[in-house]
Tab-separated table of N, CA and C in Angstrom:
chain	number	residue	atom	x	y	z
A	912	MET	N	0.853	-1.160	0.022
A	912	MET	CA	0.011	-0.007	0.013
A	912	MET	C	0.890	1.245	-0.013
A	913	ASN	N	0.474	2.202	-0.718
A	913	ASN	CA	1.206	3.448	-0.805
A	913	ASN	C	1.250	4.162	0.557
A	914	LYS	N	2.413	4.697	0.913
A	914	LYS	CA	2.564	5.367	2.243
A	914	LYS	C	1.669	6.563	2.387
A	915	LYS	N	1.398	7.268	1.304
A	915	LYS	CA	0.484	8.444	1.391
A	915	LYS	C	-0.956	7.987	1.678
A	916	VAL	N	-1.356	6.891	1.017
A	916	VAL	CA	-2.706	6.373	1.252
A	916	VAL	C	-2.864	5.824	2.648
A	917	PHE	N	-1.831	5.122	3.141
A	917	PHE	CA	-1.855	4.609	4.445
A	917	PHE	C	-1.868	5.714	5.530
A	918	LEU	N	-1.070	6.716	5.338
A	918	LEU	CA	-1.003	7.856	6.270
A	918	LEU	C	-2.289	8.599	6.265
A	919	SER	N	-2.847	8.862	5.086
A	919	SER	CA	-4.152	9.589	5.047
A	919	SER	C	-5.286	8.787	5.683
A	920	SER	N	-5.247	7.431	5.487
A	920	SER	CA	-6.287	6.561	6.098
A	920	SER	C	-6.159	6.584	7.609
A	921	ALA	N	-4.897	6.529	8.078
A	921	ALA	CA	-4.690	6.509	9.536
A	921	ALA	C	-5.114	7.840	10.133
A	922	ILE	N	-4.840	8.951	9.479
A	922	ILE	CA	-5.289	10.244	9.974
A	922	ILE	C	-6.784	10.373	9.933
A	923	LEU	N	-7.405	9.809	8.916
A	923	LEU	CA	-8.882	9.825	8.871
A	923	LEU	C	-9.496	9.025	10.012
A	924	VAL	N	-8.976	7.789	10.195
A	924	VAL	CA	-9.531	6.987	11.274
A	924	VAL	C	-9.307	7.636	12.647
A	925	PHE	N	-8.132	8.193	12.816
A	925	PHE	CA	-7.801	8.834	14.122
A	925	PHE	C	-8.700	10.042	14.293
A	926	SER	N	-8.914	10.811	13.247
A	926	SER	CA	-9.869	12.005	13.359
A	926	SER	C	-11.275	11.614	13.670
A	927	VAL	N	-11.774	10.557	13.006
A	927	VAL	CA	-13.089	10.081	13.262
A	927	VAL	C	-13.215	9.597	14.738
A	928	ALA	N	-12.196	8.871	15.218
A	928	ALA	CA	-12.202	8.402	16.619
A	928	ALA	C	-12.230	9.533	17.600
A	929	ILE	N	-11.422	10.570	17.331
A	929	ILE	CA	-11.389	11.756	18.230
A	929	ILE	C	-12.748	12.499	18.183
A	930	THR	N	-13.328	12.578	16.989
A	930	THR	CA	-14.657	13.227	16.869
A	930	THR	C	-15.687	12.490	17.647
A	931	ILE	N	-15.686	11.172	17.472
A	931	ILE	CA	-16.675	10.370	18.214
A	931	ILE	C	-16.484	10.476	19.716
A	932	PHE	N	-15.243	10.462	20.163
A	932	PHE	CA	-14.969	10.561	21.550
A	932	PHE	C	-15.393	11.917	22.133
A	933	LEU	N	-15.136	12.997	21.385
A	933	LEU	CA	-15.436	14.295	21.898
A	933	LEU	C	-16.929	14.620	21.840
A	934	PHE	N	-17.576	14.297	20.751
A	934	PHE	CA	-18.964	14.715	20.602
A	934	PHE	C	-19.987	13.666	21.040
A	935	ILE	N	-19.752	12.458	20.666
A	935	ILE	CA	-20.682	11.404	21.044
A	935	ILE	C	-20.276	10.714	22.354
A	936	GLY	N	-19.030	10.572	22.617
A	936	GLY	CA	-18.562	9.946	23.761
A	936	GLY	C	-18.883	10.679	25.096
A	937	THR	N	-19.065	11.973	24.989
A	937	THR	CA	-19.446	12.750	26.205
A	937	THR	C	-20.896	12.451	26.631
A	938	LYS	N	-21.685	12.021	25.705
A	938	LYS	CA	-23.122	11.697	26.024
A	938	LYS	C	-23.252	10.376	26.762
A	939	TYR	N	-22.316	9.496	26.454
A	939	TYR	CA	-22.392	8.126	27.049
A	939	TYR	C	-21.146	7.891	27.921
A	940	GLN	N	-21.450	7.436	29.095
A	940	GLN	CA	-20.340	7.158	30.072
A	940	GLN	C	-20.343	5.633	30.296
A	941	ILE	N	-19.165	5.140	30.521
A	941	ILE	CA	-19.028	3.715	30.865
A	941	ILE	C	-19.648	3.502	32.255
A	942	PRO	N	-20.516	2.577	32.361
A	942	PRO	CA	-21.123	2.320	33.670
A	942	PRO	C	-20.091	1.894	34.703
A	943	SER	N	-20.305	2.360	35.887
A	943	SER	CA	-19.318	2.018	36.989
A	943	SER	C	-19.357	0.563	37.359
A	944	GLU	N	-20.421	-0.149	36.975
A	944	GLU	CA	-20.482	-1.559	37.322
A	944	GLU	C	-19.570	-2.440	36.489
A	945	VAL	N	-19.080	-1.921	35.377
A	945	VAL	CA	-18.249	-2.694	34.466
A	945	VAL	C	-16.807	-2.610	35.032
A	946	SER	N	-16.248	-3.754	35.358
A	946	SER	CA	-14.893	-3.748	35.852
A	946	SER	C	-13.889	-3.612	34.723
A	947	ILE	N	-12.713	-3.267	35.068
A	947	ILE	CA	-11.612	-3.143	34.085
A	947	ILE	C	-11.311	-4.522	33.437
A	948	SER	N	-11.288	-5.583	34.257
A	948	SER	CA	-10.994	-6.881	33.771
A	948	SER	C	-12.066	-7.315	32.743
A	949	SER	N	-13.378	-7.012	33.012
A	949	SER	CA	-14.435	-7.349	32.068
A	949	SER	C	-14.241	-6.542	30.773
A	950	PHE	N	-13.880	-5.332	30.865
A	950	PHE	CA	-13.644	-4.471	29.708
A	950	PHE	C	-12.504	-5.038	28.867
A	951	ILE	N	-11.420	-5.433	29.521
A	951	ILE	CA	-10.277	-6.009	28.807
A	951	ILE	C	-10.645	-7.282	28.107
A	952	ILE	N	-11.366	-8.209	28.828
A	952	ILE	CA	-11.788	-9.464	28.228
A	952	ILE	C	-12.656	-9.231	27.051
A	953	LEU	N	-13.639	-8.302	27.146
A	953	LEU	CA	-14.525	-8.031	26.013
A	953	LEU	C	-13.761	-7.378	24.860
A	954	SER	N	-12.738	-6.569	25.129
A	954	SER	CA	-11.903	-6.017	24.062
A	954	SER	C	-11.171	-7.096	23.312
A	955	ILE	N	-10.582	-8.023	24.085
A	955	ILE	CA	-9.829	-9.120	23.482
A	955	ILE	C	-10.745	-9.997	22.637
A	956	LEU	N	-11.951	-10.279	23.157
A	956	LEU	CA	-12.911	-11.110	22.379
A	956	LEU	C	-13.338	-10.380	21.124
A	957	THR	N	-13.528	-9.068	21.163
A	957	THR	CA	-13.895	-8.311	20.014
A	957	THR	C	-12.819	-8.316	18.957
A	958	PHE	N	-11.569	-8.166	19.432
A	958	PHE	CA	-10.417	-8.218	18.531
A	958	PHE	C	-10.300	-9.595	17.866
A	959	CYS	N	-10.463	-10.649	18.658
A	959	CYS	CA	-10.399	-12.028	18.042
A	959	CYS	C	-11.527	-12.283	17.096
A	960	SER	N	-12.692	-11.755	17.350
A	960	SER	CA	-13.825	-11.881	16.474
A	960	SER	C	-13.571	-11.190	15.150
A	961	LEU	N	-12.961	-10.005	15.200
A	961	LEU	CA	-12.662	-9.270	13.955
A	961	LEU	C	-11.569	-10.044	13.128
A	962	LEU	N	-10.591	-10.636	13.851
A	962	LEU	CA	-9.508	-11.379	13.142
A	962	LEU	C	-10.127	-12.630	12.512
A	963	ILE	N	-11.032	-13.297	13.173
A	963	ILE	CA	-11.698	-14.459	12.586
A	963	ILE	C	-12.525	-14.029	11.399
A	964	SER	N	-13.200	-12.905	11.475
A	964	SER	CA	-13.942	-12.369	10.333
A	964	SER	C	-13.051	-12.115	9.175
A	965	GLY	N	-11.900	-11.522	9.429
A	965	GLY	CA	-10.921	-11.284	8.353
A	965	GLY	C	-10.390	-12.534	7.743
A	966	LEU	N	-10.112	-13.552	8.579
A	966	LEU	CA	-9.643	-14.853	8.020
A	966	LEU	C	-10.742	-15.491	7.137
A	967	SER	N	-11.955	-15.466	7.614
A	967	SER	CA	-13.026	-16.057	6.788
A	967	SER	C	-13.210	-15.335	5.491
A	968	THR	N	-13.095	-13.984	5.496
A	968	THR	CA	-13.180	-13.246	4.277
A	968	THR	C	-12.015	-13.589	3.340
A	969	LYS	N	-10.819	-13.771	3.897
A	969	LYS	CA	-9.669	-14.147	3.092
A	969	LYS	C	-9.858	-15.475	2.419
A	970	PHE	N	-10.341	-16.471	3.190
A	970	PHE	CA	-10.490	-17.841	2.669
A	970	PHE	C	-11.597	-17.890	1.600
A	971	ILE	N	-12.704	-17.162	1.839
A	971	ILE	CA	-13.789	-17.176	0.861
A	971	ILE	C	-13.368	-16.515	-0.413
A	972	LEU	N	-12.637	-15.339	-0.275
A	972	LEU	CA	-12.215	-14.656	-1.491
A	972	LEU	C	-11.168	-15.396	-2.235
A	973	ASN	N	-10.375	-16.214	-1.530
A	973	ASN	CA	-9.368	-17.115	-2.225
A	973	ASN	C	-10.057	-18.060	-3.173
A	974	LEU	N	-11.310	-18.474	-2.848
A	974	LEU	CA	-12.071	-19.343	-3.741
A	974	LEU	C	-12.418	-18.688	-5.084
A	975	PHE	N	-12.470	-17.290	-5.017
A	975	PHE	CA	-12.781	-16.517	-6.216
A	975	PHE	C	-11.525	-15.973	-6.868
A	976	ASN	N	-10.358	-16.492	-6.486
A	976	ASN	CA	-9.028	-16.036	-6.977
A	976	ASN	C	-8.728	-14.580	-6.658
A	977	VAL	N	-9.186	-14.132	-5.534
A	977	VAL	CA	-8.885	-12.810	-5.007
A	977	VAL	C	-7.947	-12.991	-3.800
A	978	ASN	N	-6.723	-12.608	-4.002
A	978	ASN	CA	-5.709	-12.804	-2.938
A	978	ASN	C	-5.555	-11.488	-2.190
A	979	LEU	N	-5.899	-11.536	-0.914
A	979	LEU	CA	-5.763	-10.349	-0.062
A	979	LEU	C	-4.419	-10.348	0.663
A	980	SER	N	-3.760	-9.238	0.770
A	980	SER	CA	-2.527	-9.152	1.582
A	980	SER	C	-2.882	-9.231	3.078
A	981	LYS	N	-1.883	-9.375	3.868
A	981	LYS	CA	-2.117	-9.547	5.328
A	981	LYS	C	-2.776	-8.270	5.860
A	982	LEU	N	-2.286	-7.130	5.431
A	982	LEU	CA	-2.893	-5.859	5.893
A	982	LEU	C	-4.344	-5.745	5.461
A	983	GLU	N	-4.677	-6.246	4.308
A	983	GLU	CA	-6.069	-6.107	3.835
A	983	GLU	C	-7.013	-7.014	4.583
A	984	TRP	N	-6.672	-8.270	4.752
A	984	TRP	CA	-7.634	-9.187	5.438
A	984	TRP	C	-7.704	-8.877	6.914
A	985	ILE	N	-6.676	-8.280	7.505
A	985	ILE	CA	-6.792	-7.837	8.906
A	985	ILE	C	-7.538	-6.522	8.975
A	986	GLY	N	-7.285	-5.606	8.065
A	986	GLY	CA	-7.900	-4.311	8.148
A	986	GLY	C	-9.324	-4.180	7.690
A	987	LEU	N	-9.764	-4.988	6.758
A	987	LEU	CA	-11.124	-4.897	6.228
A	987	LEU	C	-12.194	-5.060	7.292
A	988	PRO	N	-12.094	-6.028	8.186
A	988	PRO	CA	-13.163	-6.105	9.232
A	988	PRO	C	-13.151	-4.940	10.232
A	989	PHE	N	-11.956	-4.415	10.492
A	989	PHE	CA	-11.889	-3.260	11.409
A	989	PHE	C	-12.533	-2.018	10.803
A	990	ILE	N	-12.197	-1.778	9.525
A	990	ILE	CA	-12.760	-0.621	8.820
A	990	ILE	C	-14.278	-0.777	8.668
A	991	SER	N	-14.726	-1.916	8.304
A	991	SER	CA	-16.188	-2.195	8.105
A	991	SER	C	-16.902	-2.049	9.464
A	992	SER	N	-16.335	-2.520	10.528
A	992	SER	CA	-17.021	-2.422	11.826
A	992	SER	C	-17.058	-0.928	12.264
A	993	LEU	N	-15.963	-0.198	11.949
A	993	LEU	CA	-15.937	1.228	12.242
A	993	LEU	C	-17.063	2.003	11.527
A	994	PHE	N	-17.241	1.644	10.214
A	994	PHE	CA	-18.362	2.286	9.465
A	994	PHE	C	-19.715	1.822	9.990
A	995	ASN	N	-19.799	0.573	10.460
A	995	ASN	CA	-21.082	0.079	11.044
A	995	ASN	C	-21.400	0.897	12.288
A	996	TYR	N	-20.405	1.253	13.081
A	996	TYR	CA	-20.687	2.047	14.296
A	996	TYR	C	-21.070	3.493	13.969
A	997	ILE	N	-20.455	4.061	12.942
A	997	ILE	CA	-20.645	5.429	12.648
A	997	ILE	C	-21.887	5.680	11.826
A	998	PHE	N	-22.102	4.905	10.759
A	998	PHE	CA	-23.212	5.108	9.852
A	998	PHE	C	-24.236	4.044	10.016
A	999	PRO	N	-25.547	4.290	9.703
A	999	PRO	CA	-26.558	3.262	9.852
A	999	PRO	C	-26.559	2.278	8.754
A	1000	LEU	N	-27.387	1.247	8.895
A	1000	LEU	CA	-27.731	0.246	7.849
A	1000	LEU	C	-26.573	-0.552	7.399
A	1001	ARG	N	-25.696	-1.019	8.271
A	1001	ARG	CA	-24.609	-1.910	7.930
A	1001	ARG	C	-23.777	-1.395	6.785
A	1002	SER	N	-23.385	-0.151	6.879
A	1002	SER	CA	-22.661	0.470	5.772
A	1002	SER	C	-21.244	-0.101	5.650
A	1003	GLY	N	-20.720	-0.795	6.611
A	1003	GLY	CA	-19.375	-1.375	6.524
A	1003	GLY	C	-19.305	-2.433	5.410
A	1004	GLY	N	-20.370	-3.177	5.233
A	1004	GLY	CA	-20.414	-4.170	4.120
A	1004	GLY	C	-20.291	-3.491	2.737
A	1005	VAL	N	-20.975	-2.341	2.631
A	1005	VAL	CA	-20.913	-1.576	1.396
A	1005	VAL	C	-19.494	-1.059	1.134
A	1006	ILE	N	-18.865	-0.531	2.216
A	1006	ILE	CA	-17.497	-0.031	2.080
A	1006	ILE	C	-16.572	-1.193	1.685
A	1007	LYS	N	-16.724	-2.373	2.278
A	1007	LYS	CA	-15.941	-3.485	1.953
A	1007	LYS	C	-16.129	-3.959	0.484
A	1008	ALA	N	-17.386	-3.909	0.043
A	1008	ALA	CA	-17.726	-4.270	-1.345
A	1008	ALA	C	-17.081	-3.288	-2.325
A	1009	LEU	N	-17.182	-2.011	-2.031
A	1009	LEU	CA	-16.596	-0.989	-2.897
A	1009	LEU	C	-15.110	-1.081	-2.933
A	1010	TYR	N	-14.461	-1.389	-1.802
A	1010	TYR	CA	-13.004	-1.550	-1.755
A	1010	TYR	C	-12.573	-2.749	-2.626
A	1011	LEU	N	-13.264	-3.872	-2.443
A	1011	LEU	CA	-12.905	-5.060	-3.238
A	1011	LEU	C	-13.156	-4.845	-4.724
A	1012	LYS	N	-14.207	-4.084	-5.070
A	1012	LYS	CA	-14.474	-3.835	-6.454
A	1012	LYS	C	-13.387	-2.927	-7.021
A	1013	ASP	N	-13.020	-1.888	-6.324
A	1013	ASP	CA	-12.063	-0.943	-6.818
A	1013	ASP	C	-10.635	-1.517	-6.862
A	1014	ARG	N	-10.242	-2.209	-5.790
A	1014	ARG	CA	-8.901	-2.675	-5.673
A	1014	ARG	C	-8.611	-3.991	-6.312
A	1015	HIS	N	-9.576	-4.964	-6.242
A	1015	HIS	CA	-9.347	-6.273	-6.801
A	1015	HIS	C	-10.287	-6.636	-7.973
A	1016	PHE	N	-11.099	-5.673	-8.390
A	1016	PHE	CA	-12.054	-5.906	-9.498
A	1016	PHE	C	-13.002	-7.060	-9.224
A	1017	PHE	N	-13.430	-7.153	-7.975
A	1017	PHE	CA	-14.352	-8.214	-7.540
A	1017	PHE	C	-15.802	-7.680	-7.715
A	1018	PRO	N	-16.621	-8.342	-8.452
A	1018	PRO	CA	-18.001	-7.876	-8.676
A	1018	PRO	C	-18.798	-7.700	-7.410
A	1019	ILE	N	-19.530	-6.649	-7.333
A	1019	ILE	CA	-20.370	-6.345	-6.113
A	1019	ILE	C	-21.420	-7.434	-5.958
A	1020	THR	N	-22.000	-7.928	-7.071
A	1020	THR	CA	-23.016	-8.977	-6.921
A	1020	THR	C	-22.480	-10.249	-6.347
A	1021	ASP	N	-21.224	-10.601	-6.721
A	1021	ASP	CA	-20.566	-11.773	-6.093
A	1021	ASP	C	-20.334	-11.538	-4.595
A	1022	PHE	N	-19.960	-10.312	-4.239
A	1022	PHE	CA	-19.720	-10.023	-2.828
A	1022	PHE	C	-20.980	-10.139	-2.036
A	1023	PHE	N	-22.026	-9.599	-2.532
A	1023	PHE	CA	-23.328	-9.663	-1.787
A	1023	PHE	C	-23.887	-11.081	-1.753
A	1024	SER	N	-23.631	-11.879	-2.761
A	1024	SER	CA	-24.071	-13.258	-2.651
A	1024	SER	C	-23.276	-14.002	-1.617
A	1025	ILE	N	-21.987	-13.671	-1.489
A	1025	ILE	CA	-21.129	-14.281	-0.388
A	1025	ILE	C	-21.672	-13.775	0.952
A	1026	LEU	N	-21.991	-12.512	1.058
A	1026	LEU	CA	-22.445	-11.927	2.313
A	1026	LEU	C	-23.804	-12.601	2.714
A	1027	ILE	N	-24.672	-12.783	1.778
A	1027	ILE	CA	-25.962	-13.453	2.097
A	1027	ILE	C	-25.753	-14.851	2.558
A	1028	PHE	N	-24.908	-15.607	1.858
A	1028	PHE	CA	-24.578	-16.951	2.236
A	1028	PHE	C	-23.934	-17.105	3.619
A	1029	THR	N	-22.977	-16.215	3.921
A	1029	THR	CA	-22.307	-16.316	5.213
A	1029	THR	C	-23.289	-15.928	6.363
A	1030	ASN	N	-24.144	-14.930	6.108
A	1030	ASN	CA	-25.110	-14.594	7.127
A	1030	ASN	C	-26.142	-15.654	7.365
A	1031	PHE	N	-26.563	-16.325	6.266
A	1031	PHE	CA	-27.515	-17.441	6.358
A	1031	PHE	C	-26.838	-18.577	7.115
A	1032	PHE	N	-25.588	-18.906	6.747
A	1032	PHE	CA	-24.853	-19.948	7.472
A	1032	PHE	C	-24.694	-19.626	8.936
A	1033	ALA	N	-24.414	-18.389	9.282
A	1033	ALA	CA	-24.295	-17.995	10.709
A	1033	ALA	C	-25.611	-18.155	11.427
A	1034	ILE	N	-26.700	-17.850	10.767
A	1034	ILE	CA	-28.055	-18.050	11.422
A	1034	ILE	C	-28.256	-19.506	11.653
A	1035	ILE	N	-27.960	-20.344	10.716
A	1035	ILE	CA	-28.177	-21.815	10.901
A	1035	ILE	C	-27.303	-22.343	12.009
A	1036	VAL	N	-26.059	-21.918	12.083
A	1036	VAL	CA	-25.155	-22.328	13.156
A	1036	VAL	C	-25.673	-21.889	14.487
A	1037	ASN	N	-26.161	-20.660	14.573
A	1037	ASN	CA	-26.639	-20.127	15.848
A	1037	ASN	C	-27.892	-20.897	16.264
A	1038	ILE	N	-28.778	-21.218	15.298
A	1038	ILE	CA	-29.959	-21.956	15.644
A	1038	ILE	C	-29.632	-23.355	16.193
A	1039	LEU	N	-28.616	-23.986	15.583
A	1039	LEU	CA	-28.188	-25.328	16.048
A	1039	LEU	C	-27.593	-25.228	17.412
A	1040	ILE	N	-26.766	-24.239	17.674
A	1040	ILE	CA	-26.113	-24.104	18.996
A	1040	ILE	C	-27.133	-23.831	20.046
A	1041	PHE	N	-28.048	-22.866	19.790
A	1041	PHE	CA	-29.060	-22.576	20.797
A	1041	PHE	C	-30.045	-23.686	20.989
A	1042	SER	N	-30.364	-24.452	19.949
A	1042	SER	CA	-31.209	-25.608	20.120
A	1042	SER	C	-30.576	-26.629	21.017
A	1043	PHE	N	-29.300	-26.883	20.816
A	1043	PHE	CA	-28.572	-27.803	21.628
A	1043	PHE	C	-28.532	-27.360	23.101
A	1044	LEU	N	-28.297	-26.029	23.329
A	1044	LEU	CA	-28.239	-25.483	24.652
A	1044	LEU	C	-29.626	-25.533	25.267
A	1045	ASN	N	-30.698	-25.378	24.513
A	1045	ASN	CA	-32.036	-25.476	25.030
A	1045	ASN	C	-32.396	-26.879	25.461
A	1046	ILE	N	-31.941	-27.877	24.699
A	1046	ILE	CA	-32.179	-29.254	25.033
A	1046	ILE	C	-31.447	-29.604	26.343
A	1047	ILE	N	-30.218	-29.125	26.469
A	1047	ILE	CA	-29.454	-29.342	27.742
A	1047	ILE	C	-30.157	-28.685	28.927
A	1048	GLN	N	-30.578	-27.442	28.708
A	1048	GLN	CA	-31.263	-26.721	29.765
A	1048	GLN	C	-32.603	-27.400	30.169
A	1049	PHE	N	-33.331	-27.849	29.147
A	1049	PHE	CA	-34.582	-28.551	29.426
A	1049	PHE	C	-34.345	-29.872	30.217
A	1050	TYR	N	-33.277	-30.574	29.816
A	1050	TYR	CA	-33.000	-31.844	30.476
A	1050	TYR	C	-32.609	-31.566	31.931
A	1051	ASN	N	-31.805	-30.485	32.174
A	1051	ASN	CA	-31.426	-30.192	33.550
A	1051	ASN	C	-32.603	-29.680	34.383
A	1052	SER	N	-33.538	-28.972	33.734
A	1052	SER	CA	-34.646	-28.512	34.534
A	1052	SER	C	-35.616	-29.617	34.835
A	1053	THR	N	-35.823	-30.595	33.953
A	1053	THR	CA	-36.673	-31.710	34.238
A	1053	THR	C	-36.056	-32.598	35.280
A	1054	GLU	N	-34.766	-32.751	35.208
A	1054	GLU	CA	-34.045	-33.556	36.235
A	1054	GLU	C	-34.195	-32.941	37.618
A	1055	ASN	N	-34.113	-31.600	37.714
A	1055	ASN	CA	-34.265	-30.911	38.983
A	1055	ASN	C	-35.716	-31.032	39.510
A	1056	ILE	N	-36.644	-31.015	38.578
A	1056	ILE	CA	-38.079	-31.154	38.948
A	1056	ILE	C	-38.330	-32.567	39.510
A	1057	SER	N	-37.776	-33.564	38.846
A	1057	SER	CA	-37.967	-34.959	39.309
A	1057	SER	C	-37.266	-35.183	40.610
A	1058	ASN	N	-36.172	-34.524	40.900
A	1058	ASN	CA	-35.488	-34.591	42.200
A	1058	ASN	C	-36.388	-33.929	43.312
A	1059	LEU	N	-37.092	-32.865	42.955
A	1059	LEU	CA	-37.953	-32.246	43.937
A	1059	LEU	C	-39.112	-33.099	44.293
A	1060	LYS	N	-39.631	-33.877	43.345
A	1060	LYS	CA	-40.807	-34.716	43.639
A	1060	LYS	C	-40.445	-35.890	44.548
A	1061	THR	N	-39.234	-36.360	44.473
A	1061	THR	CA	-38.823	-37.486	45.295
A	1061	THR	C	-38.494	-37.062	46.755
A	1062	VAL	N	-38.341	-35.799	46.999
A	1062	VAL	CA	-37.985	-35.331	48.310
A	1062	VAL	C	-39.139	-35.257	49.216
């Protein structure tokens, strides 16, 4: 990546972060009930989630012969999540699609079909996980009820 583009992007992100902190951040305060350790753990989990999102984007785009550099597959989820926080209607996906179209000539229709598939797949996985957890919870609650009847 060109140094001028990288420097201007870093300045833009830093400026947006300062603007958010000064104007929006003053309206919202971190609750005093949140401990520092919980905040650190949540920050680490968010960072890991974004890295996993970047890896999945890299692997899926490799199927379409689009090779992302390390900086791109790490940076795309961070930039898209930043735009999702700032602008409404999941605009980070649009930014990611426009970047891939401009930089790697990846068609927007293919990107949105991948996006729909991955979101659908995530919904199915979440349904399966929560169904399994519900079955376990139901089994534990019926076991506790049967233990109460015998007492």
